[in-house]
């Protein structure tokens, strides 16, 4: 019995570790990723201001498993319907042309940055998905601190908020806040638009306090070298504003949405509540659009991916034990995933905003909570040293 976990992000690593401890010896588990390390992605923005954080948020995959086989390979395509010979199951094709068949598999490939076919955007903007992206953003911003100008962050979801906060804090640290402006653009009418209103207000206040200019109701329509064209027809745009406006920039960071990976034909398929896409393939985390047991669309987030992995592990365990038993009969009833996250937290430069239930927390309490989130995940996958290092880095931020 071959079980394949495709992708080693939050969902993939969590799922593979659970399968390693739950499945019988007759089930072989292989984890495939293009990178030999697991990345705590929601902390990548910290590298912009604190390069040393990079060491704390990357863990070699080989250190996380006992019997899971780790394969480092770029996945070019996933066939979720059949093995390479057409028999039941599925298979992944690597860039090398090699294929990997599986009896049961889980697509945990995460998502890519969405550029929405906006002319010039992909060519001129830097996304934030990897450590090298953060390092590039830092280098470009330090140059801007010398010359002066405007750094624009496109997209005011949690990633965009965190990037804008780091840039503003870095400008202050370099005594360049009088020469550099940080502007955060959002198409919708508020920052953190998918979150409760009191959380949005607290995040907005934290950004403004740190010198970030927020422009909501602003859609980027084209990007050229040094100039962004926007349609500022809603939100904070006034009647005196021209519908088409231009914004000069020295640096552009884009966090304005997510799309599927090339291996999934750039698609994030809708996944049913048991997290199966087909009889043999699950999709977990940002790789899919999950609708939970209550019919609620699940937002893409690290916390959701980790919790989905627990449901997927339980369901895979049931299916595999049923198949290996040879008893036949009806397939086991699978668990339904129910979205239930206790709260949200976002760093804003040297501060943080958290929401626990209906209560919004800021200041030192929120910052302490933020320090435990990434460290808690690292501890849960056995990376204790990195967890301790990350707490120290967060508390110094």
Short mmCIF file of C-alpha atoms in Angstrom, two decimals:
data_model
loop_
_atom_site.label_atom_id
_atom_site.label_comp_id
_atom_site.label_asym_id
_atom_site.label_seq_id
_atom_site.Cartn_x
_atom_site.Cartn_y
_atom_site.Cartn_z
CA UNK A 1 0.00 0.00 0.00
CA UNK A 2 1.55 3.27 -1.15
CA UNK A 3 0.46 6.57 0.40
CA UNK A 4 1.78 9.81 -1.10
CA UNK A 5 1.73 13.21 0.55
CA UNK A 6 2.49 15.83 -2.08
CA UNK A 7 3.86 19.01 -0.54
CA UNK A 8 5.62 19.72 2.76
CA UNK A 9 3.94 22.86 4.01
CA UNK A 10 1.75 23.04 7.10
CA UNK A 11 -0.79 20.53 5.80
CA UNK A 12 1.72 18.11 4.30
CA UNK A 13 4.11 17.88 7.25
CA UNK A 14 1.29 17.65 9.80
CA UNK A 15 -0.46 14.95 7.77
CA UNK A 16 2.69 12.91 7.13
CA UNK A 17 3.62 12.92 10.82
CA UNK A 18 0.15 11.75 11.83
CA UNK A 19 0.14 9.00 9.20
CA UNK A 20 3.59 7.87 10.32
CA UNK A 21 2.30 7.22 13.82
CA UNK A 22 -1.11 5.81 12.85
CA UNK A 23 -0.72 3.60 9.79
CA UNK A 24 0.30 -0.06 9.99
CA UNK A 25 3.72 -1.17 8.68
CA UNK A 26 2.08 -2.47 5.48
CA UNK A 27 1.41 1.13 4.44
CA UNK A 28 4.41 3.01 3.04
CA UNK A 29 4.26 6.80 3.26
CA UNK A 30 6.27 9.05 0.95
CA UNK A 31 6.43 12.84 1.27
CA UNK A 32 7.42 14.81 -1.84
CA UNK A 33 8.45 18.45 -2.02
CA UNK A 34 10.71 20.56 -4.22
CA UNK A 35 12.49 21.89 -1.14
CA UNK A 36 14.32 19.74 1.43
CA UNK A 37 13.11 21.97 4.28
CA UNK A 38 9.78 22.76 5.92
CA UNK A 39 9.06 26.50 6.04
CA UNK A 40 6.96 28.27 8.68
CA UNK A 41 5.54 30.50 6.00
CA UNK A 42 3.45 32.84 8.12
CA UNK A 43 6.70 34.06 9.72
CA UNK A 44 8.55 34.76 6.45
CA UNK A 45 7.75 38.47 6.63
CA UNK A 46 9.99 38.72 9.71
CA UNK A 47 13.04 38.03 7.52
CA UNK A 48 12.52 41.44 5.90
CA UNK A 49 13.58 43.15 9.13
CA UNK A 50 15.32 40.31 10.99
CA UNK A 51 17.31 38.14 8.53
CA UNK A 52 18.35 35.79 11.34
CA UNK A 53 14.73 34.60 11.63
CA UNK A 54 15.33 32.55 8.47
CA UNK A 55 17.27 29.94 10.45
CA UNK A 56 14.45 29.51 12.97
CA UNK A 57 11.65 29.03 10.43
CA UNK A 58 13.28 26.41 8.21
CA UNK A 59 13.58 22.79 9.33
CA UNK A 60 15.20 19.98 7.30
CA UNK A 61 12.48 17.48 6.43
CA UNK A 62 14.79 14.58 7.20
CA UNK A 63 14.79 15.63 10.87
CA UNK A 64 11.01 15.41 11.20
CA UNK A 65 10.29 11.76 10.35
CA UNK A 66 11.27 8.24 11.33
CA UNK A 67 9.73 6.02 8.67
CA UNK A 68 8.27 8.46 6.14
CA UNK A 69 10.33 8.48 2.95
CA UNK A 70 11.22 12.05 1.96
CA UNK A 71 11.77 12.70 -1.74
CA UNK A 72 13.00 16.05 -3.01
CA UNK A 73 11.49 16.62 -6.44
CA UNK A 74 9.55 19.26 -8.36
CA UNK A 75 6.03 18.03 -9.07
CA UNK A 76 4.93 18.94 -12.59
CA UNK A 77 1.50 17.32 -12.66
CA UNK A 78 -0.91 15.36 -10.49
CA UNK A 79 -3.44 12.89 -11.88
CA UNK A 80 -5.93 12.39 -9.07
CA UNK A 81 -8.00 9.77 -10.92
CA UNK A 82 -5.66 6.89 -11.78
CA UNK A 83 -2.17 5.47 -11.56
CA UNK A 84 0.12 5.79 -14.56
CA UNK A 85 -1.14 2.43 -15.90
CA UNK A 86 -4.78 3.45 -15.53
CA UNK A 87 -5.56 1.34 -12.46
CA UNK A 88 -7.35 2.86 -9.42
CA UNK A 89 -5.37 5.37 -7.40
CA UNK A 90 -3.44 8.37 -8.64
CA UNK A 91 0.02 9.47 -9.66
CA UNK A 92 2.34 12.45 -9.65
CA UNK A 93 4.70 13.29 -12.48
CA UNK A 94 7.97 15.01 -11.61
CA UNK A 95 9.81 17.58 -13.72
CA UNK A 96 12.37 14.84 -14.44
CA UNK A 97 9.64 12.79 -16.13
CA UNK A 98 9.59 10.17 -13.38
CA UNK A 99 6.20 9.17 -12.02
CA UNK A 100 5.06 8.19 -8.54
CA UNK A 101 1.98 5.97 -8.24
CA UNK A 102 -0.13 5.95 -5.11
CA UNK A 103 -3.07 3.99 -3.76
CA UNK A 104 -4.07 6.95 -1.62
CA UNK A 105 -2.69 10.45 -1.86
CA UNK A 106 -3.04 13.93 -0.45
CA UNK A 107 -2.35 17.06 -2.45
CA UNK A 108 -0.85 19.57 -0.02
CA UNK A 109 0.98 21.77 -2.51
CA UNK A 110 -0.24 25.07 -1.11
CA UNK A 111 -0.91 27.99 -3.42
CA UNK A 112 0.93 30.48 -5.59
CA UNK A 113 0.61 34.25 -5.67
CA UNK A 114 -2.23 35.40 -7.95
CA UNK A 115 -1.36 38.22 -10.37
CA UNK A 116 -4.79 38.27 -12.06
CA UNK A 117 -3.34 38.99 -15.52
CA UNK A 118 -2.84 42.64 -14.51
CA UNK A 119 -0.52 44.08 -17.18
CA UNK A 120 3.04 44.48 -15.88
CA UNK A 121 2.32 43.27 -12.35
CA UNK A 122 4.19 39.98 -12.46
CA UNK A 123 7.20 41.63 -14.09
CA UNK A 124 7.54 44.50 -11.61
CA UNK A 125 6.31 43.13 -8.27
CA UNK A 126 7.94 40.85 -5.71
CA UNK A 127 5.67 38.28 -4.03
CA UNK A 128 6.23 36.88 -0.53
CA UNK A 129 6.14 33.10 -0.49
CA UNK A 130 9.73 32.09 0.25
CA UNK A 131 12.72 33.23 2.27
CA UNK A 132 14.51 34.46 -0.85
CA UNK A 133 11.51 36.69 -1.59
CA UNK A 134 11.83 38.28 1.86
CA UNK A 135 15.57 38.73 1.38
CA UNK A 136 14.97 40.42 -1.97
CA UNK A 137 12.32 42.71 -0.46
CA UNK A 138 14.73 43.67 2.31
CA UNK A 139 17.58 44.45 -0.10
CA UNK A 140 15.37 46.57 -2.35
CA UNK A 141 13.92 48.45 0.61
CA UNK A 142 17.33 49.22 2.07
CA UNK A 143 18.27 50.73 -1.30
CA UNK A 144 15.07 52.79 -1.15
CA UNK A 145 16.01 53.99 2.33
CA UNK A 146 19.15 55.46 0.80
CA UNK A 147 17.54 57.12 -2.21
CA UNK A 148 14.10 57.91 -0.81
CA UNK A 149 10.77 57.08 -2.41
CA UNK A 150 7.61 55.04 -1.98
CA UNK A 151 7.26 51.35 -1.19
CA UNK A 152 3.86 50.00 -2.20
CA UNK A 153 2.33 46.81 -0.82
CA UNK A 154 -0.56 45.47 -2.88
CA UNK A 155 -3.21 43.55 -0.96
CA UNK A 156 -4.21 44.25 2.65
CA UNK A 157 -4.93 40.73 3.82
CA UNK A 158 -2.85 39.47 6.73
CA UNK A 159 0.26 38.97 4.59
CA UNK A 160 0.09 42.49 3.18
CA UNK A 161 -0.51 43.98 6.63
CA UNK A 162 2.54 42.18 8.00
CA UNK A 163 4.79 43.23 5.10
CA UNK A 164 3.72 46.87 5.38
CA UNK A 165 4.33 46.78 9.13
CA UNK A 166 7.82 45.33 8.71
CA UNK A 167 8.78 47.89 6.07
CA UNK A 168 7.59 50.81 8.20
CA UNK A 169 9.50 49.47 11.22
CA UNK A 170 12.64 48.92 9.15
CA UNK A 171 12.45 52.49 7.85
CA UNK A 172 12.36 53.77 11.43
CA UNK A 173 15.28 51.56 12.43
CA UNK A 174 17.31 52.98 9.53
CA UNK A 175 16.25 56.58 10.34
CA UNK A 176 14.69 56.74 6.89
CA UNK A 177 11.03 57.24 7.77
CA UNK A 178 11.30 60.88 6.65
CA UNK A 179 12.53 59.76 3.21
CA UNK A 180 10.43 56.65 2.61
CA UNK A 181 6.66 56.28 2.42
CA UNK A 182 4.95 52.90 2.86
CA UNK A 183 1.58 52.66 1.09
CA UNK A 184 -0.80 49.72 1.49
CA UNK A 185 -3.35 49.23 -1.30
CA UNK A 186 -6.56 47.21 -1.00
CA UNK A 187 -9.27 46.63 -3.59
CA UNK A 188 -12.00 46.20 -0.98
CA UNK A 189 -13.18 48.75 1.55
CA UNK A 190 -11.04 47.81 4.55
CA UNK A 191 -7.80 46.19 5.59
CA UNK A 192 -8.09 42.53 6.61
CA UNK A 193 -11.38 42.48 4.68
CA UNK A 194 -12.27 38.85 5.48
CA UNK A 195 -12.20 39.40 9.23
CA UNK A 196 -14.54 40.90 11.86
CA UNK A 197 -14.98 44.67 11.90
CA UNK A 198 -13.41 45.25 15.32
CA UNK A 199 -10.31 43.30 14.21
CA UNK A 200 -10.14 45.37 11.00
CA UNK A 201 -10.32 48.61 12.97
CA UNK A 202 -7.57 47.57 15.38
CA UNK A 203 -5.29 46.50 12.51
CA UNK A 204 -5.92 49.76 10.66
CA UNK A 205 -5.10 51.80 13.77
CA UNK A 206 -1.89 49.84 14.34
CA UNK A 207 -0.76 50.47 10.76
CA UNK A 208 -1.54 54.18 10.85
CA UNK A 209 0.25 54.56 14.19
CA UNK A 210 3.35 53.13 12.53
CA UNK A 211 3.22 55.51 9.59
CA UNK A 212 1.65 53.27 6.94
CA UNK A 213 -0.65 55.05 4.48
CA UNK A 214 -3.73 52.93 3.73
CA UNK A 215 -5.64 53.27 0.47
CA UNK A 216 -8.73 51.09 0.30
CA UNK A 217 -11.20 50.86 -2.57
CA UNK A 218 -8.21 50.90 -4.90
CA UNK A 219 -7.82 48.41 -7.73
CA UNK A 220 -4.49 48.06 -9.51
CA UNK A 221 -5.15 48.02 -13.25
CA UNK A 222 -1.65 48.26 -14.72
CA UNK A 223 1.96 48.44 -13.56
CA UNK A 224 4.83 50.04 -15.41
CA UNK A 225 8.37 50.69 -14.29
CA UNK A 226 8.00 53.22 -11.48
CA UNK A 227 4.26 53.81 -11.93
CA UNK A 228 1.07 52.03 -10.86
CA UNK A 229 -2.28 52.81 -12.47
CA UNK A 230 -5.27 52.31 -10.20
CA UNK A 231 -9.03 52.55 -10.33
CA UNK A 232 -9.76 54.38 -7.08
CA UNK A 233 -13.53 54.51 -7.34
CA UNK A 234 -14.55 53.19 -3.92
CA UNK A 235 -13.54 53.14 -0.27
CA UNK A 236 -11.49 56.19 0.69
CA UNK A 237 -11.63 57.69 -2.82
CA UNK A 238 -13.43 61.05 -2.87
CA UNK A 239 -15.59 62.61 -5.56
CA UNK A 240 -12.71 64.89 -6.49
CA UNK A 241 -10.49 61.90 -7.24
CA UNK A 242 -10.04 60.95 -10.86
CA UNK A 243 -11.34 57.44 -11.52
CA UNK A 244 -7.98 56.57 -13.05
CA UNK A 245 -5.07 57.53 -10.80
CA UNK A 246 -1.37 56.87 -10.96
CA UNK A 247 1.00 56.22 -8.10
CA UNK A 248 4.76 56.53 -8.39
CA UNK A 249 6.72 53.81 -6.61
CA UNK A 250 10.28 52.76 -5.96
CA UNK A 251 9.38 49.27 -4.76
CA UNK A 252 6.31 47.08 -5.22
CA UNK A 253 5.45 44.01 -3.12
CA UNK A 254 2.38 41.99 -4.14
CA UNK A 255 0.35 39.91 -1.67
CA UNK A 256 -3.01 40.40 -3.36
CA UNK A 257 -4.38 36.86 -3.52
CA UNK A 258 -3.65 33.20 -4.20
CA UNK A 259 -4.01 30.79 -7.10
CA UNK A 260 -3.45 27.09 -7.65
CA UNK A 261 -0.06 25.63 -8.46
CA UNK A 262 1.01 24.63 -11.98
CA UNK A 263 0.88 20.96 -10.93
CA UNK A 264 -2.87 21.44 -10.40
CA UNK A 265 -3.30 23.42 -13.63
CA UNK A 266 -3.35 26.67 -11.61
CA UNK A 267 -6.62 25.56 -10.03
CA UNK A 268 -7.71 25.30 -6.40
CA UNK A 269 -10.48 22.72 -6.72
CA UNK A 270 -13.50 22.75 -4.45
CA UNK A 271 -13.20 19.92 -1.93
CA UNK A 272 -16.07 18.21 -0.17
CA UNK A 273 -16.33 18.16 3.58
CA UNK A 274 -14.43 14.88 4.03
CA UNK A 275 -11.56 16.59 2.14
CA UNK A 276 -11.63 14.10 -0.74
CA UNK A 277 -11.39 15.27 -4.32
CA UNK A 278 -11.70 11.72 -5.70
CA UNK A 279 -12.04 8.30 -4.06
CA UNK A 280 -8.27 8.01 -3.73
CA UNK A 281 -7.08 11.62 -3.45
CA UNK A 282 -7.52 14.19 -0.71
CA UNK A 283 -6.76 17.90 -1.07
CA UNK A 284 -5.65 19.61 2.13
CA UNK A 285 -4.79 23.22 2.97
CA UNK A 286 -4.47 26.09 0.51
CA UNK A 287 -4.26 23.71 -2.47
CA UNK A 288 -8.06 23.48 -2.44
CA UNK A 289 -11.15 25.48 -1.62
CA UNK A 290 -12.70 23.62 1.26
CA UNK A 291 -16.38 23.75 2.14
CA UNK A 292 -16.81 22.40 5.66
CA UNK A 293 -19.50 20.33 7.38
CA UNK A 294 -21.64 23.43 7.95
CA UNK A 295 -21.39 24.56 4.33
CA UNK A 296 -18.94 27.31 5.28
CA UNK A 297 -16.14 28.26 2.91
CA UNK A 298 -12.88 27.82 4.81
CA UNK A 299 -10.40 30.72 4.52
CA UNK A 300 -6.89 29.85 3.41
CA UNK A 301 -4.68 29.95 6.51
CA UNK A 302 -2.01 28.00 8.33
CA UNK A 303 -4.34 27.20 11.22
CA UNK A 304 -7.01 25.81 8.89
CA UNK A 305 -4.44 23.72 6.97
CA UNK A 306 -3.14 22.14 10.17
CA UNK A 307 -6.63 21.29 11.39
CA UNK A 308 -7.66 19.93 8.00
CA UNK A 309 -4.62 17.64 8.10
CA UNK A 310 -5.94 16.02 11.27
CA UNK A 311 -9.25 15.21 9.59
CA UNK A 312 -7.52 13.91 6.47
CA UNK A 313 -5.24 11.69 8.57
CA UNK A 314 -8.19 10.14 10.40
CA UNK A 315 -10.00 9.48 7.12
CA UNK A 316 -6.96 7.99 5.41
CA UNK A 317 -6.40 5.74 8.40
CA UNK A 318 -9.97 4.42 8.13
CA UNK A 319 -9.75 3.79 4.39
CA UNK A 320 -6.35 2.11 4.51
CA UNK A 321 -7.21 -0.14 7.45
CA UNK A 322 -10.41 -1.17 5.66
CA UNK A 323 -8.53 -2.02 2.47
CA UNK A 324 -5.76 -3.91 4.25
CA UNK A 325 -8.25 -5.94 6.30
CA UNK A 326 -9.56 -7.58 3.12
CA UNK A 327 -13.01 -7.79 4.65
CA UNK A 328 -14.76 -5.98 1.81
CA UNK A 329 -18.24 -4.68 2.45
CA UNK A 330 -19.16 -1.05 2.74
CA UNK A 331 -16.43 1.56 2.86
CA UNK A 332 -16.01 3.24 6.26
CA UNK A 333 -17.87 6.42 7.06
CA UNK A 334 -15.45 9.34 6.92
CA UNK A 335 -15.20 12.33 9.23
CA UNK A 336 -16.37 15.74 8.07
CA UNK A 337 -14.08 18.71 8.59
CA UNK A 338 -15.61 21.55 10.56
CA UNK A 339 -13.89 24.92 10.50
CA UNK A 340 -13.25 25.99 14.07
CA UNK A 341 -10.37 28.37 14.71
CA UNK A 342 -10.23 30.06 18.14
CA UNK A 343 -9.01 33.38 16.81
CA UNK A 344 -6.66 35.32 14.56
CA UNK A 345 -3.42 37.17 15.07
CA UNK A 346 -1.29 39.42 12.89
CA UNK A 347 1.99 41.19 13.52
CA UNK A 348 2.23 44.87 12.63
CA UNK A 349 5.89 45.81 12.75
CA UNK A 350 6.97 45.81 16.38
CA UNK A 351 3.40 45.21 17.57
CA UNK A 352 0.56 42.76 17.03
CA UNK A 353 -3.23 42.53 16.94
CA UNK A 354 -5.07 39.40 18.08
CA UNK A 355 -8.69 38.36 18.24
CA UNK A 356 -9.81 35.66 20.65
CA UNK A 357 -13.53 35.07 20.35
CA UNK A 358 -15.15 38.52 20.20
CA UNK A 359 -12.28 40.22 22.04
CA UNK A 360 -9.49 42.13 20.30
CA UNK A 361 -6.13 42.23 22.06
CA UNK A 362 -3.22 44.56 21.25
CA UNK A 363 0.06 45.59 22.86
CA UNK A 364 2.33 43.30 24.82
CA UNK A 365 -0.30 40.60 25.31
CA UNK A 366 -0.89 40.27 21.57
CA UNK A 367 2.83 40.26 20.89
CA UNK A 368 3.36 37.46 23.40
CA UNK A 369 0.54 35.48 21.79
CA UNK A 370 2.11 35.96 18.37
CA UNK A 371 5.41 34.61 19.67
CA UNK A 372 3.77 31.33 20.64
CA UNK A 373 1.94 30.62 17.36
CA UNK A 374 4.83 29.73 15.06
CA UNK A 375 6.77 28.22 17.94
CA UNK A 376 3.78 26.06 18.82
CA UNK A 377 3.69 24.65 15.31
CA UNK A 378 7.43 23.99 15.30
CA UNK A 379 7.15 22.22 18.63
CA UNK A 380 4.24 20.12 17.36
CA UNK A 381 6.36 18.76 14.50
CA UNK A 382 9.36 18.07 16.72
CA UNK A 383 11.52 21.09 15.85
CA UNK A 384 12.08 22.17 19.45
CA UNK A 385 15.34 24.06 18.89
CA UNK A 386 13.81 26.16 16.12
CA UNK A 387 10.75 26.78 18.30
CA UNK A 388 12.88 28.26 21.08
CA UNK A 389 14.85 30.37 18.60
CA UNK A 390 11.66 31.71 17.03
CA UNK A 391 10.21 32.78 20.38
CA UNK A 392 13.39 34.72 21.12
CA UNK A 393 13.28 36.38 17.69
CA UNK A 394 9.60 37.30 18.02
CA UNK A 395 10.00 38.85 21.45
CA UNK A 396 12.88 40.98 20.15
CA UNK A 397 10.95 42.14 17.06
#
